[in-house]
């Protein structure tokens, strides 16, 4: 009886903690959406409110006076960069991890050590050299410098390798080779489906990171027609006379909505991946 009571108390405690954490995670997004319906004066007087206001259309009309804010163009540019980068990053990182797990070659461990060393280098350290190279080859104001480097994603290679080691059976790969399957066929048809939870998980992380990226696009893209959504939202604060905080929150809300869609479409794979990893661990 005492043991049963303690189990109930423990479960209630866990549920309370989970509920608190859920509220803490959701509250910033809820506040952002609510502030998108409020005026600048209301936000300045009371930064936090739980009740929507009536200034949504007024905040939307503010965008008409902002020549640099063109949501349709921004969404298109961000989607092109994010989806292309995500596809390249996920595929080639998985291919690299496949080579590290399946093949036995002399420099395999030093190569993996080199990949781990790359993780320790902040991306800002190579920005100047990278921009000079892009400028010399004439690729400024181009999406390619924001997409092509995604092929080399050290953190994703590490994640895929760690996931693949217990998940991918080398006997299956050997059987495919004995049956005459080529290496790329084995990778694309046998390895990739097994990695589906990890692929979806990393696709979400990569898409969110690329969608929210502001520093590098600001450095490379100077043509307003090439601006991404984060750049356009950052320019909403450019008015030196008056800052429309309501329109800024509305722009942030419009920027975040695609991330919610991507997450809800692929979230079940994250849960499956975590469950599978915990069982195998």
Short mmCIF file of C-alpha atoms in Angstrom, two decimals:
data_model
loop_
_atom_site.label_atom_id
_atom_site.label_comp_id
_atom_site.label_asym_id
_atom_site.label_seq_id
_atom_site.Cartn_x
_atom_site.Cartn_y
_atom_site.Cartn_z
CA UNK A 1 0.00 0.00 0.00
CA UNK A 2 2.82 2.38 0.91
CA UNK A 3 4.70 1.49 -2.28
CA UNK A 4 1.59 2.10 -4.41
CA UNK A 5 1.02 5.49 -2.76
CA UNK A 6 4.65 6.52 -3.35
CA UNK A 7 4.36 5.55 -7.02
CA UNK A 8 1.25 7.69 -7.40
CA UNK A 9 2.95 10.65 -5.73
CA UNK A 10 5.99 10.24 -7.98
CA UNK A 11 3.82 10.14 -11.11
CA UNK A 12 1.93 13.24 -10.02
CA UNK A 13 5.23 15.01 -9.38
CA UNK A 14 6.51 14.03 -12.84
CA UNK A 15 3.28 15.23 -14.49
CA UNK A 16 3.51 18.56 -12.68
CA UNK A 17 7.11 19.06 -13.79
CA UNK A 18 6.20 18.15 -17.38
CA UNK A 19 3.27 20.56 -17.31
CA UNK A 20 5.48 23.38 -16.01
CA UNK A 21 8.11 22.72 -18.68
CA UNK A 22 5.40 22.63 -21.36
CA UNK A 23 4.06 26.00 -20.27
CA UNK A 24 7.58 27.44 -20.19
CA UNK A 25 8.19 26.26 -23.76
CA UNK A 26 4.87 27.43 -25.17
CA UNK A 27 4.59 30.75 -23.31
CA UNK A 28 7.17 32.72 -25.39
CA UNK A 29 5.46 31.71 -28.64
CA UNK A 30 2.03 32.52 -27.22
CA UNK A 31 3.26 35.94 -26.07
CA UNK A 32 4.73 36.61 -29.50
CA UNK A 33 1.42 35.79 -31.21
CA UNK A 34 -0.57 37.91 -28.74
CA UNK A 35 1.79 40.88 -29.19
CA UNK A 36 1.28 40.64 -32.94
CA UNK A 37 -2.32 41.76 -32.28
CA UNK A 38 -1.36 44.67 -30.00
CA UNK A 39 -0.27 48.23 -30.65
CA UNK A 40 3.17 49.65 -29.95
CA UNK A 41 1.80 51.71 -27.06
CA UNK A 42 0.21 48.65 -25.43
CA UNK A 43 3.45 46.67 -25.75
CA UNK A 44 5.50 49.50 -24.27
CA UNK A 45 3.11 49.92 -21.35
CA UNK A 46 2.63 46.20 -20.64
CA UNK A 47 5.14 43.92 -22.35
CA UNK A 48 3.26 40.76 -21.39
CA UNK A 49 -0.42 40.16 -22.01
CA UNK A 50 -2.49 36.99 -22.26
CA UNK A 51 -5.44 38.58 -24.05
CA UNK A 52 -5.39 39.37 -27.80
CA UNK A 53 -6.00 42.94 -28.88
CA UNK A 54 -7.62 44.49 -31.97
CA UNK A 55 -4.63 45.96 -33.81
CA UNK A 56 -3.75 42.98 -36.02
CA UNK A 57 -4.93 44.67 -39.22
CA UNK A 58 -3.21 47.92 -38.22
CA UNK A 59 0.07 46.06 -37.76
CA UNK A 60 -0.45 44.36 -41.09
CA UNK A 61 -0.97 47.71 -42.81
CA UNK A 62 2.37 48.91 -41.45
CA UNK A 63 4.05 46.46 -43.84
CA UNK A 64 2.70 48.49 -46.78
CA UNK A 65 4.98 51.36 -45.78
CA UNK A 66 8.03 49.10 -45.49
CA UNK A 67 9.51 48.67 -48.97
CA UNK A 68 12.09 46.18 -47.70
CA UNK A 69 9.47 43.87 -46.18
CA UNK A 70 7.97 41.64 -48.86
CA UNK A 71 6.79 38.45 -47.16
CA UNK A 72 6.08 36.45 -50.32
CA UNK A 73 9.56 37.11 -51.71
CA UNK A 74 11.13 36.49 -48.30
CA UNK A 75 9.29 33.19 -47.84
CA UNK A 76 10.32 32.04 -51.31
CA UNK A 77 13.98 32.90 -50.77
CA UNK A 78 14.06 31.29 -47.33
CA UNK A 79 12.34 28.13 -48.57
CA UNK A 80 14.76 27.76 -51.48
CA UNK A 81 17.79 28.14 -49.23
CA UNK A 82 16.46 26.05 -46.33
CA UNK A 83 15.08 23.11 -48.32
CA UNK A 84 18.10 22.88 -50.62
CA UNK A 85 20.57 23.10 -47.74
CA UNK A 86 18.63 20.56 -45.71
CA UNK A 87 18.44 18.05 -48.55
CA UNK A 88 22.16 18.33 -49.35
CA UNK A 89 23.22 18.30 -45.72
CA UNK A 90 21.13 15.29 -44.73
CA UNK A 91 22.02 13.17 -47.78
CA UNK A 92 25.77 13.79 -47.91
CA UNK A 93 26.22 13.68 -44.13
CA UNK A 94 24.50 10.30 -44.07
CA UNK A 95 26.67 9.17 -46.99
CA UNK A 96 29.82 10.23 -45.11
CA UNK A 97 28.66 8.45 -41.95
CA UNK A 98 27.93 5.37 -44.06
CA UNK A 99 31.52 5.37 -45.31
CA UNK A 100 32.82 5.68 -41.73
CA UNK A 101 30.71 2.75 -40.49
CA UNK A 102 30.58 0.30 -43.38
CA UNK A 103 34.02 0.59 -44.95
CA UNK A 104 37.25 -0.39 -43.23
CA UNK A 105 40.14 1.78 -44.42
CA UNK A 106 43.42 2.90 -42.93
CA UNK A 107 42.58 6.58 -42.38
CA UNK A 108 39.06 6.05 -41.10
CA UNK A 109 39.82 6.97 -37.47
CA UNK A 110 42.03 10.01 -38.32
CA UNK A 111 39.34 11.21 -40.72
CA UNK A 112 36.68 10.97 -38.01
CA UNK A 113 39.01 12.77 -35.59
CA UNK A 114 39.41 15.55 -38.16
CA UNK A 115 35.63 15.88 -38.43
CA UNK A 116 35.40 16.17 -34.65
CA UNK A 117 38.10 18.85 -34.69
CA UNK A 118 36.09 20.86 -37.22
CA UNK A 119 33.25 21.00 -34.69
CA UNK A 120 35.49 23.01 -32.38
CA UNK A 121 36.02 25.83 -34.88
CA UNK A 122 33.38 28.62 -34.69
CA UNK A 123 31.94 29.44 -38.10
CA UNK A 124 32.55 33.16 -37.51
CA UNK A 125 36.32 32.55 -37.60
CA UNK A 126 36.25 31.74 -41.32
CA UNK A 127 33.71 34.37 -42.37
CA UNK A 128 36.22 36.89 -43.73
CA UNK A 129 38.13 34.33 -45.77
CA UNK A 130 34.92 32.77 -47.01
CA UNK A 131 33.52 36.11 -48.12
CA UNK A 132 36.77 37.01 -49.91
CA UNK A 133 36.62 33.74 -51.82
CA UNK A 134 32.95 34.27 -52.72
CA UNK A 135 33.68 37.83 -53.85
CA UNK A 136 36.56 36.75 -56.08
CA UNK A 137 34.49 34.11 -57.87
CA UNK A 138 31.56 36.51 -58.27
CA UNK A 139 29.00 34.67 -56.14
CA UNK A 140 27.86 37.54 -53.92
CA UNK A 141 24.09 38.07 -53.99
CA UNK A 142 23.74 34.42 -54.84
CA UNK A 143 22.07 31.58 -52.95
CA UNK A 144 24.79 29.05 -53.79
CA UNK A 145 27.26 30.17 -51.06
CA UNK A 146 24.49 29.62 -48.52
CA UNK A 147 23.55 26.20 -49.90
CA UNK A 148 26.67 24.39 -51.12
CA UNK A 149 28.66 24.53 -47.81
CA UNK A 150 25.83 22.58 -46.17
CA UNK A 151 27.24 19.46 -47.80
CA UNK A 152 29.98 19.45 -45.14
CA UNK A 153 28.08 19.34 -41.84
CA UNK A 154 30.37 17.88 -39.19
CA UNK A 155 27.81 17.72 -36.39
CA UNK A 156 25.33 15.88 -38.58
CA UNK A 157 28.00 13.39 -39.69
CA UNK A 158 28.73 12.67 -36.02
CA UNK A 159 25.04 12.19 -35.22
CA UNK A 160 24.44 9.93 -38.22
CA UNK A 161 27.49 7.82 -37.46
CA UNK A 162 26.44 7.31 -33.84
CA UNK A 163 22.92 6.41 -34.92
CA UNK A 164 24.03 4.14 -37.74
CA UNK A 165 26.50 2.03 -35.72
CA UNK A 166 23.84 0.12 -33.73
CA UNK A 167 21.04 0.48 -36.30
CA UNK A 168 22.62 -0.67 -39.56
CA UNK A 169 23.55 -4.34 -39.71
CA UNK A 170 26.72 -4.95 -41.71
CA UNK A 171 25.43 -8.41 -42.57
CA UNK A 172 22.63 -6.81 -44.61
CA UNK A 173 25.20 -4.74 -46.53
CA UNK A 174 27.34 -7.83 -47.18
CA UNK A 175 24.30 -9.77 -48.36
CA UNK A 176 23.43 -7.00 -50.80
CA UNK A 177 26.97 -7.03 -52.15
CA UNK A 178 26.88 -10.80 -52.60
CA UNK A 179 23.61 -10.42 -54.53
CA UNK A 180 25.38 -8.03 -56.89
CA UNK A 181 23.96 -4.73 -55.62
CA UNK A 182 26.13 -1.69 -56.26
CA UNK A 183 27.27 0.52 -53.42
CA UNK A 184 25.01 3.48 -54.14
CA UNK A 185 22.04 1.16 -54.60
CA UNK A 186 22.79 -0.43 -51.23
CA UNK A 187 23.04 2.96 -49.58
CA UNK A 188 19.94 4.48 -51.18
CA UNK A 189 17.63 1.46 -50.97
CA UNK A 190 18.79 -0.34 -47.81
CA UNK A 191 20.62 2.13 -45.54
CA UNK A 192 18.49 5.26 -45.98
CA UNK A 193 15.13 3.64 -45.06
CA UNK A 194 16.69 2.27 -41.87
CA UNK A 195 17.90 5.77 -41.03
CA UNK A 196 14.48 7.41 -41.51
CA UNK A 197 14.00 8.57 -37.88
CA UNK A 198 17.50 10.06 -37.78
CA UNK A 199 17.03 11.65 -41.20
CA UNK A 200 13.79 13.32 -40.13
CA UNK A 201 15.30 14.51 -36.85
CA UNK A 202 18.32 16.08 -38.52
CA UNK A 203 16.15 17.49 -41.31
CA UNK A 204 14.14 19.43 -38.72
CA UNK A 205 17.24 20.75 -36.99
CA UNK A 206 18.93 21.68 -40.27
CA UNK A 207 15.83 23.37 -41.69
CA UNK A 208 15.26 25.41 -38.54
CA UNK A 209 18.92 26.45 -38.39
CA UNK A 210 18.98 27.55 -42.02
CA UNK A 211 15.60 29.26 -41.84
CA UNK A 212 16.65 31.33 -38.81
CA UNK A 213 20.15 32.08 -40.08
CA UNK A 214 20.78 35.83 -40.19
CA UNK A 215 24.51 36.53 -39.98
CA UNK A 216 25.80 34.86 -43.16
CA UNK A 217 22.86 35.86 -45.42
CA UNK A 218 23.29 39.45 -44.25
CA UNK A 219 26.97 39.32 -45.24
CA UNK A 220 26.45 37.71 -48.66
CA UNK A 221 23.07 39.10 -49.77
CA UNK A 222 22.84 42.84 -50.41
CA UNK A 223 20.13 42.79 -53.09
CA UNK A 224 16.70 43.31 -51.52
CA UNK A 225 15.21 40.80 -53.98
CA UNK A 226 17.38 38.10 -52.41
CA UNK A 227 16.59 38.89 -48.76
CA UNK A 228 15.37 36.07 -46.56
CA UNK A 229 12.60 36.41 -43.99
CA UNK A 230 14.96 36.92 -40.99
CA UNK A 231 16.71 39.76 -42.85
CA UNK A 232 13.40 41.42 -43.70
CA UNK A 233 12.16 41.15 -40.12
CA UNK A 234 15.43 42.61 -38.81
CA UNK A 235 14.97 45.60 -41.11
CA UNK A 236 11.60 46.38 -39.53
CA UNK A 237 13.50 48.04 -36.69
CA UNK A 238 15.28 50.36 -39.13
CA UNK A 239 12.96 53.34 -38.62
CA UNK A 240 14.85 55.87 -36.46
CA UNK A 241 11.71 57.89 -35.66
CA UNK A 242 9.34 55.21 -34.48
CA UNK A 243 9.60 51.47 -34.00
CA UNK A 244 6.37 49.57 -34.59
CA UNK A 245 6.76 46.73 -32.13
CA UNK A 246 3.41 45.24 -33.06
CA UNK A 247 4.44 44.84 -36.69
CA UNK A 248 7.79 43.39 -35.59
CA UNK A 249 6.02 40.72 -33.54
CA UNK A 250 3.70 40.06 -36.47
CA UNK A 251 6.71 39.62 -38.75
CA UNK A 252 8.30 37.24 -36.25
CA UNK A 253 5.07 35.27 -36.08
CA UNK A 254 4.96 34.96 -39.86
CA UNK A 255 8.58 33.80 -39.83
CA UNK A 256 8.00 31.12 -37.20
CA UNK A 257 4.83 29.59 -38.70
CA UNK A 258 6.64 27.47 -41.37
CA UNK A 259 8.85 26.04 -38.61
CA UNK A 260 5.77 24.84 -36.75
CA UNK A 261 4.49 23.18 -39.92
CA UNK A 262 7.79 21.37 -40.54
CA UNK A 263 8.05 20.28 -36.93
CA UNK A 264 4.51 18.89 -36.72
CA UNK A 265 4.98 17.00 -39.99
CA UNK A 266 8.19 15.30 -38.85
CA UNK A 267 7.90 15.24 -35.05
CA UNK A 268 6.70 11.64 -34.95
CA UNK A 269 10.03 10.56 -36.41
CA UNK A 270 11.89 12.35 -33.61
CA UNK A 271 9.91 10.36 -31.03
CA UNK A 272 10.54 7.14 -32.95
CA UNK A 273 14.24 7.89 -33.20
CA UNK A 274 14.60 8.66 -29.49
CA UNK A 275 12.67 5.51 -28.54
CA UNK A 276 14.70 3.33 -30.89
CA UNK A 277 17.96 4.81 -29.65
CA UNK A 278 17.03 4.25 -26.00
CA UNK A 279 16.07 0.63 -26.68
CA UNK A 280 19.27 -0.08 -28.58
CA UNK A 281 21.34 1.77 -26.02
#
